[in-house]
XYZ file of C-alpha atoms in Angstrom:
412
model
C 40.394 39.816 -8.314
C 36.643 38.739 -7.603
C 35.785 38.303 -3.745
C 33.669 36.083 -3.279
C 31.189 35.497 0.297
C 29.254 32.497 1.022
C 27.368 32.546 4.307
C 26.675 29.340 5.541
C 28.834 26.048 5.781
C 26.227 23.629 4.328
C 26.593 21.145 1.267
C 25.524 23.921 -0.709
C 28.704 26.092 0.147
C 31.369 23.083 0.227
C 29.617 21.992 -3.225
C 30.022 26.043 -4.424
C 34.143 26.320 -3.325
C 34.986 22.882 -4.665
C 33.593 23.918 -8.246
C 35.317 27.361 -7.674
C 38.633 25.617 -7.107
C 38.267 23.159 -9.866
C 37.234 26.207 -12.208
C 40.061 28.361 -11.103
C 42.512 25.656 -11.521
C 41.623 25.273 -14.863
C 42.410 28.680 -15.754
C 45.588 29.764 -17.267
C 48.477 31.096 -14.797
C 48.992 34.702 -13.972
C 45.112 35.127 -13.721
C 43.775 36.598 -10.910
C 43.846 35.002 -7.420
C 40.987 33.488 -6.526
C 39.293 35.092 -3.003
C 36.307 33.448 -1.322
C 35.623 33.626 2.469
C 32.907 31.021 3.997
C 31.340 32.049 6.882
C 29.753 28.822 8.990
C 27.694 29.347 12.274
C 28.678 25.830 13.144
C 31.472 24.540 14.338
C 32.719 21.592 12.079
C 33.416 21.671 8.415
C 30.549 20.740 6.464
C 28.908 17.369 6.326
C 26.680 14.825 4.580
C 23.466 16.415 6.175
C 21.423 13.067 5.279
C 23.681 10.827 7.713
C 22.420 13.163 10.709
C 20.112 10.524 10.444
C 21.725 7.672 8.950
C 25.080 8.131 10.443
C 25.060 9.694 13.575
C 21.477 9.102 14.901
C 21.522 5.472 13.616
C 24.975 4.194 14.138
C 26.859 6.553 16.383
C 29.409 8.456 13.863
C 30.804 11.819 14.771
C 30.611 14.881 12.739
C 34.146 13.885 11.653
C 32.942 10.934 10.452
C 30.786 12.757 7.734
C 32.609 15.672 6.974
C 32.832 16.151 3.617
C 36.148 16.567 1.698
C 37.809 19.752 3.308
C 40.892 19.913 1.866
C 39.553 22.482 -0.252
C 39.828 24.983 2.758
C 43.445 25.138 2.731
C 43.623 26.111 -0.950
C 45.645 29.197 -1.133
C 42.916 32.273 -1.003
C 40.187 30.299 0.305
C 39.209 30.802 3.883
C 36.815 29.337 5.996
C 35.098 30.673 9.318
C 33.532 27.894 11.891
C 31.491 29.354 14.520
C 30.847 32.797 12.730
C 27.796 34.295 12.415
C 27.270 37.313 9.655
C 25.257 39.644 11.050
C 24.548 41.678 8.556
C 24.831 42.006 4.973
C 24.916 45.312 2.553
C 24.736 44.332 -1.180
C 25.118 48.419 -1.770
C 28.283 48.772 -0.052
C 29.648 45.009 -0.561
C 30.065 44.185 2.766
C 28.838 41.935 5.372
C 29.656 42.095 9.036
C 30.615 38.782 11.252
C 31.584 39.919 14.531
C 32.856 43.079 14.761
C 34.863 42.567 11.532
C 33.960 44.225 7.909
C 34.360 41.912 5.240
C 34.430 43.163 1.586
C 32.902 41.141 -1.741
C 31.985 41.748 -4.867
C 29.903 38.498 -5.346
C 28.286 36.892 -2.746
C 26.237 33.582 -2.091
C 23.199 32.794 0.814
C 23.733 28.893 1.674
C 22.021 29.772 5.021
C 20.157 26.015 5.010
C 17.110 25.459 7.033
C 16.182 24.759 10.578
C 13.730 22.835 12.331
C 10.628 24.221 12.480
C 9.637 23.870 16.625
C 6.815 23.644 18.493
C 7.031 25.845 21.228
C 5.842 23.783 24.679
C 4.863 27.707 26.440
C 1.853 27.989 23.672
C -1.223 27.462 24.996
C -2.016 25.080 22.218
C 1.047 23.240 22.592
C 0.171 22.333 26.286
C 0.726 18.668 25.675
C 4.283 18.977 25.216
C 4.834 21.029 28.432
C 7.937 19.588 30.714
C 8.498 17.045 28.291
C 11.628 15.604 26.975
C 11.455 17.010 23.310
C 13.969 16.839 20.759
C 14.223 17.914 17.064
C 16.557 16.620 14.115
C 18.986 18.736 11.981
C 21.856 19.327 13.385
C 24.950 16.472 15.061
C 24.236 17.644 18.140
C 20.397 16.932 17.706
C 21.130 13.221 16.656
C 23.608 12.714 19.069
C 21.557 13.886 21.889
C 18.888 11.962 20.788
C 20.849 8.744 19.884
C 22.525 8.642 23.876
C 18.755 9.304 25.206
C 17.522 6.464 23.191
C 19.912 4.201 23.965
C 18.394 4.502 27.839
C 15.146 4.164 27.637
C 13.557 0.613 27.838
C 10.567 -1.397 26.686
C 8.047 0.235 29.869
C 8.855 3.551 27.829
C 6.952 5.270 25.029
C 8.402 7.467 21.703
C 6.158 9.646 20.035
C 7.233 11.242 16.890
C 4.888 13.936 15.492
C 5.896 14.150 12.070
C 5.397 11.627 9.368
C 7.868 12.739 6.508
C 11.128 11.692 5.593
C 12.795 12.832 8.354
C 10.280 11.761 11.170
C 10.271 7.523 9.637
C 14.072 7.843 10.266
C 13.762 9.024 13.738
C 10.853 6.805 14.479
C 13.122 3.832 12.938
C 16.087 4.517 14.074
C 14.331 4.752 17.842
C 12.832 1.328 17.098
C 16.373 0.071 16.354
C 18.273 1.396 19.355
C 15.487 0.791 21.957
C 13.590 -1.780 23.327
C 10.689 0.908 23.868
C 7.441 1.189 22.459
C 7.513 3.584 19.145
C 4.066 5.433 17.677
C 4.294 7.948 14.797
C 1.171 11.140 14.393
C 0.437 11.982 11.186
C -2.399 14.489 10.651
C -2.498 13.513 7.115
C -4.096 10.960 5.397
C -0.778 9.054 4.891
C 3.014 9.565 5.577
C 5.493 11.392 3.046
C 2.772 12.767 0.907
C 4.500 15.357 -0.898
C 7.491 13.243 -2.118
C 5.792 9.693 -2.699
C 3.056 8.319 -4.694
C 0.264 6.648 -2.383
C 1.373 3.176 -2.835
C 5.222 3.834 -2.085
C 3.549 5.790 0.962
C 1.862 2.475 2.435
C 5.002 0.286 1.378
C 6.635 2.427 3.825
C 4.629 2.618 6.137
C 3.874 -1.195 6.179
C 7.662 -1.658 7.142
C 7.611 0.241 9.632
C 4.199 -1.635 11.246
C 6.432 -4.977 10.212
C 9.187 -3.703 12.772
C 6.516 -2.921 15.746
C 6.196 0.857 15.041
C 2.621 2.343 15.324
C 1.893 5.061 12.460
C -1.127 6.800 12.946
C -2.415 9.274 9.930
C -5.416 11.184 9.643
C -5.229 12.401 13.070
C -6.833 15.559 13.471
C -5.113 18.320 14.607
C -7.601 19.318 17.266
C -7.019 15.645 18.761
C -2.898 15.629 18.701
C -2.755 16.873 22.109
C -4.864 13.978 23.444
C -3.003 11.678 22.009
C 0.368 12.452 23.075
C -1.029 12.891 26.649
C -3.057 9.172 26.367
C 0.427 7.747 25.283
C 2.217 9.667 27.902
C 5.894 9.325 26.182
C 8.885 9.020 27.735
C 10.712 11.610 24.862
C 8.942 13.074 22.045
C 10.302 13.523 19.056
C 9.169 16.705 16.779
C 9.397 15.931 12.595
C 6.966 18.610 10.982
C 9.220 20.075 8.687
C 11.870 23.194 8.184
C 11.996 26.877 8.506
C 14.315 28.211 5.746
C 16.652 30.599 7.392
C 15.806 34.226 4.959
C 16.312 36.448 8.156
C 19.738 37.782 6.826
C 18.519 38.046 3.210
C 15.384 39.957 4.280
C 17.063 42.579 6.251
C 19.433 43.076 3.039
C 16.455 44.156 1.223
C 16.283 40.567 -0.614
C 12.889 39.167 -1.724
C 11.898 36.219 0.254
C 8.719 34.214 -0.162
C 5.689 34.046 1.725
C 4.397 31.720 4.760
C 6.357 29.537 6.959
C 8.164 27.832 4.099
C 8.708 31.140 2.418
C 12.838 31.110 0.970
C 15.139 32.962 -0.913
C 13.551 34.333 -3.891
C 16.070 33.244 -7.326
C 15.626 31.810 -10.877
C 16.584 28.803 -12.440
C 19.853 29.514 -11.917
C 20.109 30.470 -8.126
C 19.940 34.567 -9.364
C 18.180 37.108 -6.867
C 16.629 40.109 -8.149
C 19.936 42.002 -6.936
C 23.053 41.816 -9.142
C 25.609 39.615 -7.981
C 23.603 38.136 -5.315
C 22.600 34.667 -5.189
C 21.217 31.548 -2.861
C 21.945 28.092 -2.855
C 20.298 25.129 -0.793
C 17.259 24.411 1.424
C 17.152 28.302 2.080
C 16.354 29.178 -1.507
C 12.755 29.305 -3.151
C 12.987 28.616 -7.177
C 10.781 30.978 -9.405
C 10.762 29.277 -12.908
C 9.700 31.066 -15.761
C 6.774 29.438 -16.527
C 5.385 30.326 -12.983
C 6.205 27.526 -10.780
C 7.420 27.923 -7.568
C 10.013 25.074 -6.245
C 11.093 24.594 -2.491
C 13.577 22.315 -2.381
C 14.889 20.573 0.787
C 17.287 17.898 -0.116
C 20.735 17.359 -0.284
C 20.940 16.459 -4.208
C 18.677 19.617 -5.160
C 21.269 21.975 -2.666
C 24.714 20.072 -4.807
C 22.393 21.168 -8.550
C 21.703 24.509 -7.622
C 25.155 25.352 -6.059
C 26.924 24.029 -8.797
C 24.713 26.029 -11.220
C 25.511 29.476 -9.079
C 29.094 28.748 -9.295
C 29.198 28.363 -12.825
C 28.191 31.862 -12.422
C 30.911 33.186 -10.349
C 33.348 35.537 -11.315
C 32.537 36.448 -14.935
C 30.869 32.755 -15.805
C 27.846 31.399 -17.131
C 26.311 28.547 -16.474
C 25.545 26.101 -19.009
C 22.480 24.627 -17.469
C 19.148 25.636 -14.929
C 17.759 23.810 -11.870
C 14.901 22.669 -14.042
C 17.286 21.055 -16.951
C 17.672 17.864 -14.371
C 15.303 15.427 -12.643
C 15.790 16.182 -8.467
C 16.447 13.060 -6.836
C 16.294 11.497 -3.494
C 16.540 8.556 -1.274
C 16.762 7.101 2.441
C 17.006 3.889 4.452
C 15.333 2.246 6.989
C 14.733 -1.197 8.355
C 17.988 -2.043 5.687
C 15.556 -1.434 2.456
C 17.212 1.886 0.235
C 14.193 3.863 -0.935
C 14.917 6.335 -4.408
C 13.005 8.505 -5.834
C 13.804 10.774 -8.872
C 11.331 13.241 -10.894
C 8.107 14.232 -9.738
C 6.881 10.959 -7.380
C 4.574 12.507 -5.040
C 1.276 13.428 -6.250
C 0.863 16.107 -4.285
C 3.637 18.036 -4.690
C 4.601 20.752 -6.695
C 6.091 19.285 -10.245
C 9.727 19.226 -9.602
C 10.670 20.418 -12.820
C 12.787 19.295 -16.078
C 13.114 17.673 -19.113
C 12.178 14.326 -17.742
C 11.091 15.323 -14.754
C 8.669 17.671 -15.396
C 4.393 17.351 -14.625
C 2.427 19.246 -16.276
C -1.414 18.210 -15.531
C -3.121 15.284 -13.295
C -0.421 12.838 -12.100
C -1.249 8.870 -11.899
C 0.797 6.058 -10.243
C 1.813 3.052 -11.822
C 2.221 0.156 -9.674
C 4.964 -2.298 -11.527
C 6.141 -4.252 -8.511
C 5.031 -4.020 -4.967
C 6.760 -7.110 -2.248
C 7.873 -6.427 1.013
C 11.342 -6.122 -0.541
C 11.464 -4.709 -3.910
C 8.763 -1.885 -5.214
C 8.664 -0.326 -8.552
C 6.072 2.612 -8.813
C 6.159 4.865 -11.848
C 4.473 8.607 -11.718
C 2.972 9.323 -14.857
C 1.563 12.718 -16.514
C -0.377 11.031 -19.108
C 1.377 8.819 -20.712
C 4.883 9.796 -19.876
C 6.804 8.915 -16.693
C 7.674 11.972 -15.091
C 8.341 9.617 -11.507
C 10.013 6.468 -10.522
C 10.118 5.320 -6.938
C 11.963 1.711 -6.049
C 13.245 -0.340 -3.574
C 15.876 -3.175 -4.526
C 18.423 -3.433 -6.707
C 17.229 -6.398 -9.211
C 17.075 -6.113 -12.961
C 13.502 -4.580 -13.066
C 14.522 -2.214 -10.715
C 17.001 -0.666 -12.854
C 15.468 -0.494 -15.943
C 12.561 1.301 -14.436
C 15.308 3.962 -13.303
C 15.812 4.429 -17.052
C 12.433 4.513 -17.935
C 12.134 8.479 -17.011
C 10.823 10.396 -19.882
C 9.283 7.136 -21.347
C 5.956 7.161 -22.767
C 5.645 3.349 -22.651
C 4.940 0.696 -20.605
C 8.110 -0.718 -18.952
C 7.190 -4.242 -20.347
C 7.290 -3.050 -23.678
């Protein structure tokens, strides 16, 4: 019998016990039980972590709402711990400690996630932000504390979000939505979302939220954020500039983790640590590929891949395929338009890796189609797409979803 651990209660862990059930079920009867304790520092089972935004910020669901499927938890040897926090972990020994209870595995799985990286008001640099209302966005609670504080303020208020990424549009649209007040996003670079979208798909975005009364401001310099918060004098600020991968455990096991703030999990491919038997899954791991790249993933569809890939792996498996085998993909909505992206869009960023998804030198942008409603760019290395980022759901849309790989024109 193989015990399994997976610490955290993520996507990445429900993801990693639903492929262990199906795989188990599949075997043939009188094998060996199947063992695997999830330990979860939050209280609900786990959830769609995009609609924290979408779901609960925007339109007021509860964590039940979200949940993903857990009738997986009551599968006979399966056993999951809300509100537990491991303490420690001892790959030498096979044990990890959550409470003041010793728990014994043979294989075991980091799915710690990510948190949000703050800004800490008591820092002399951080003056600006000193007895205000500030909130952050990861968790239910976050969006649901920030959703009922929205909802009061009115159209003499202000919202600043620092933060133009992914995360920060949401929260700057989704305040637009629910309030009457006055909503300004600081950017200190050039443009928002730089590292996942090419520069047109960038202003597209950014033009919708200007069409819906939101002021984005990029290229702020650093030195002059704290003036500007002050001149705007907001009512609630709302802080977007980015995640801290939670590697605190895995470092005091004596596991490699990366460097600088965005520093994760060191694995391969295939979600492996340099310790037998030990792997990570999710926004907490850093990818090392073996042609030198390093990947930092931090969405929900790269935290599914790589779980599913480390489960494959689980109790005497293999698995069939590595995180750079498949295009990552992604997506959001605001102001009703459904933005995708899938392959290497930004031009910025890192090359996100696989077979049609994969940049190897200078990347270009393609502009096919660019209306207020419908946008078609395509991210080229060379001649071959290695990036498609649309908007709408017409005909042309779709085929440029296909076109991934291609080396010619979509008109051809």
């Amino acid at each position: 019998m193989t015990r399994v651990a997976i610490v955290g209660g993520g996507v990445a862990a429900h993801t990693l016990v639903s492929a262990l059930v199906t795989e188990h079920s599949n075997r043939p009867s009188g094998e060996d039980a199947l063992t695997v304790d999830v330990f979860s520092s939050e209280p609900h089972l786990p959830y769609r972590r995009p609609e924290v935004n979408k779901g609960i910020l925007l339109s007021g669901k509860t964590p039940a709402d979200i949940a993903l499927a857990g009738g997986i938890f009551d599968t006979p040897g399966i056993t999951f711990h809300p509100s537990t926090t491991v303490t420690s972990v001892d790959p030498a020994t096979g044990t990890l400690t959550a409470g003041n209870t010793t728990h014994h595995f043979d294989e075991l799985v980091f799915a710690t996630g990510a948190g949000p990286r703050l800004l800490d008001p008591g820092d002399p640099s951080n003056a600006h932000l000193h007895g205000r209302d500030i909130h952050h966005i990861r968790t239910p609670e976050h969006s649901r504390a920030l959703r009922d504080r929205l909802t009061g303020l009115g159209d003499g208020d202000t919202v600043v979000v620092i933060g133009g990424g992914v995360l920060g549009l949401e929260a700057a649209a989704a305040a637009s939505s629910l309030s009457a007040a006055q909503v300004h996003v600081l950017e200190i670079a050039d443009e928002v979302c730089t590292r996942i979208l090419p520069p047109t798909a960038a202003r597209w975005l950014r033009d919708r939220h200007r069409d819906h009364g939101v002021t984005v401001t990029c290229g702020l310099p650093p030195d002059e954020l704290a003036g500007e918060v002050t001149r705007l004098d907001p009512a609630l600020v709302i802080v977007s500039v980015g995640a801290v991968r939670d590697t605190m455990l895995a470092e005091d096991a004596g596991i490699a983790v990366g460097e600088g703030l965005d520093g994760g999990i060191c694995v391969d491919e295939f979600g492996r640590t340099a310790v037998p038997g030990i792997y990570a899954a999710g926004d907490c791991a850093e990818i090392h590929t073996a042609d030198g790249r390093v990947i930092r993933p931090e969405d929900d569809g790269s935290a599914r891949l790589l779980a599913g890939i480390v489960a494959a792996q689980l109790n005497g498996g293999r698995a069939g395929t590595a995180f750079t085998d498949s295009p990552r993909k992604g997506w959001t909505r605001q102001f009703g338009h459904m933005l995708n992206t899938v392959g290497t869009t930004g031009l910025t960023a890192a090359p996100a890796g696989g077979a049609t998804g994969r940049a190897s030198g200078e990347l270009t942008e393609e502009v096919v189609l660019d209306t207020p409603e419908e946008l078609i760019v395509l991210t080229r290395d060379g001649d071959t797409v290695v990036g498609v980022t649309t908007v709408g759901r017409s005909a042309e849309v779709r085929a440029a979803k296909a076109s991934l790989g291609t080396v010619s024109p979509l008109s051809s």
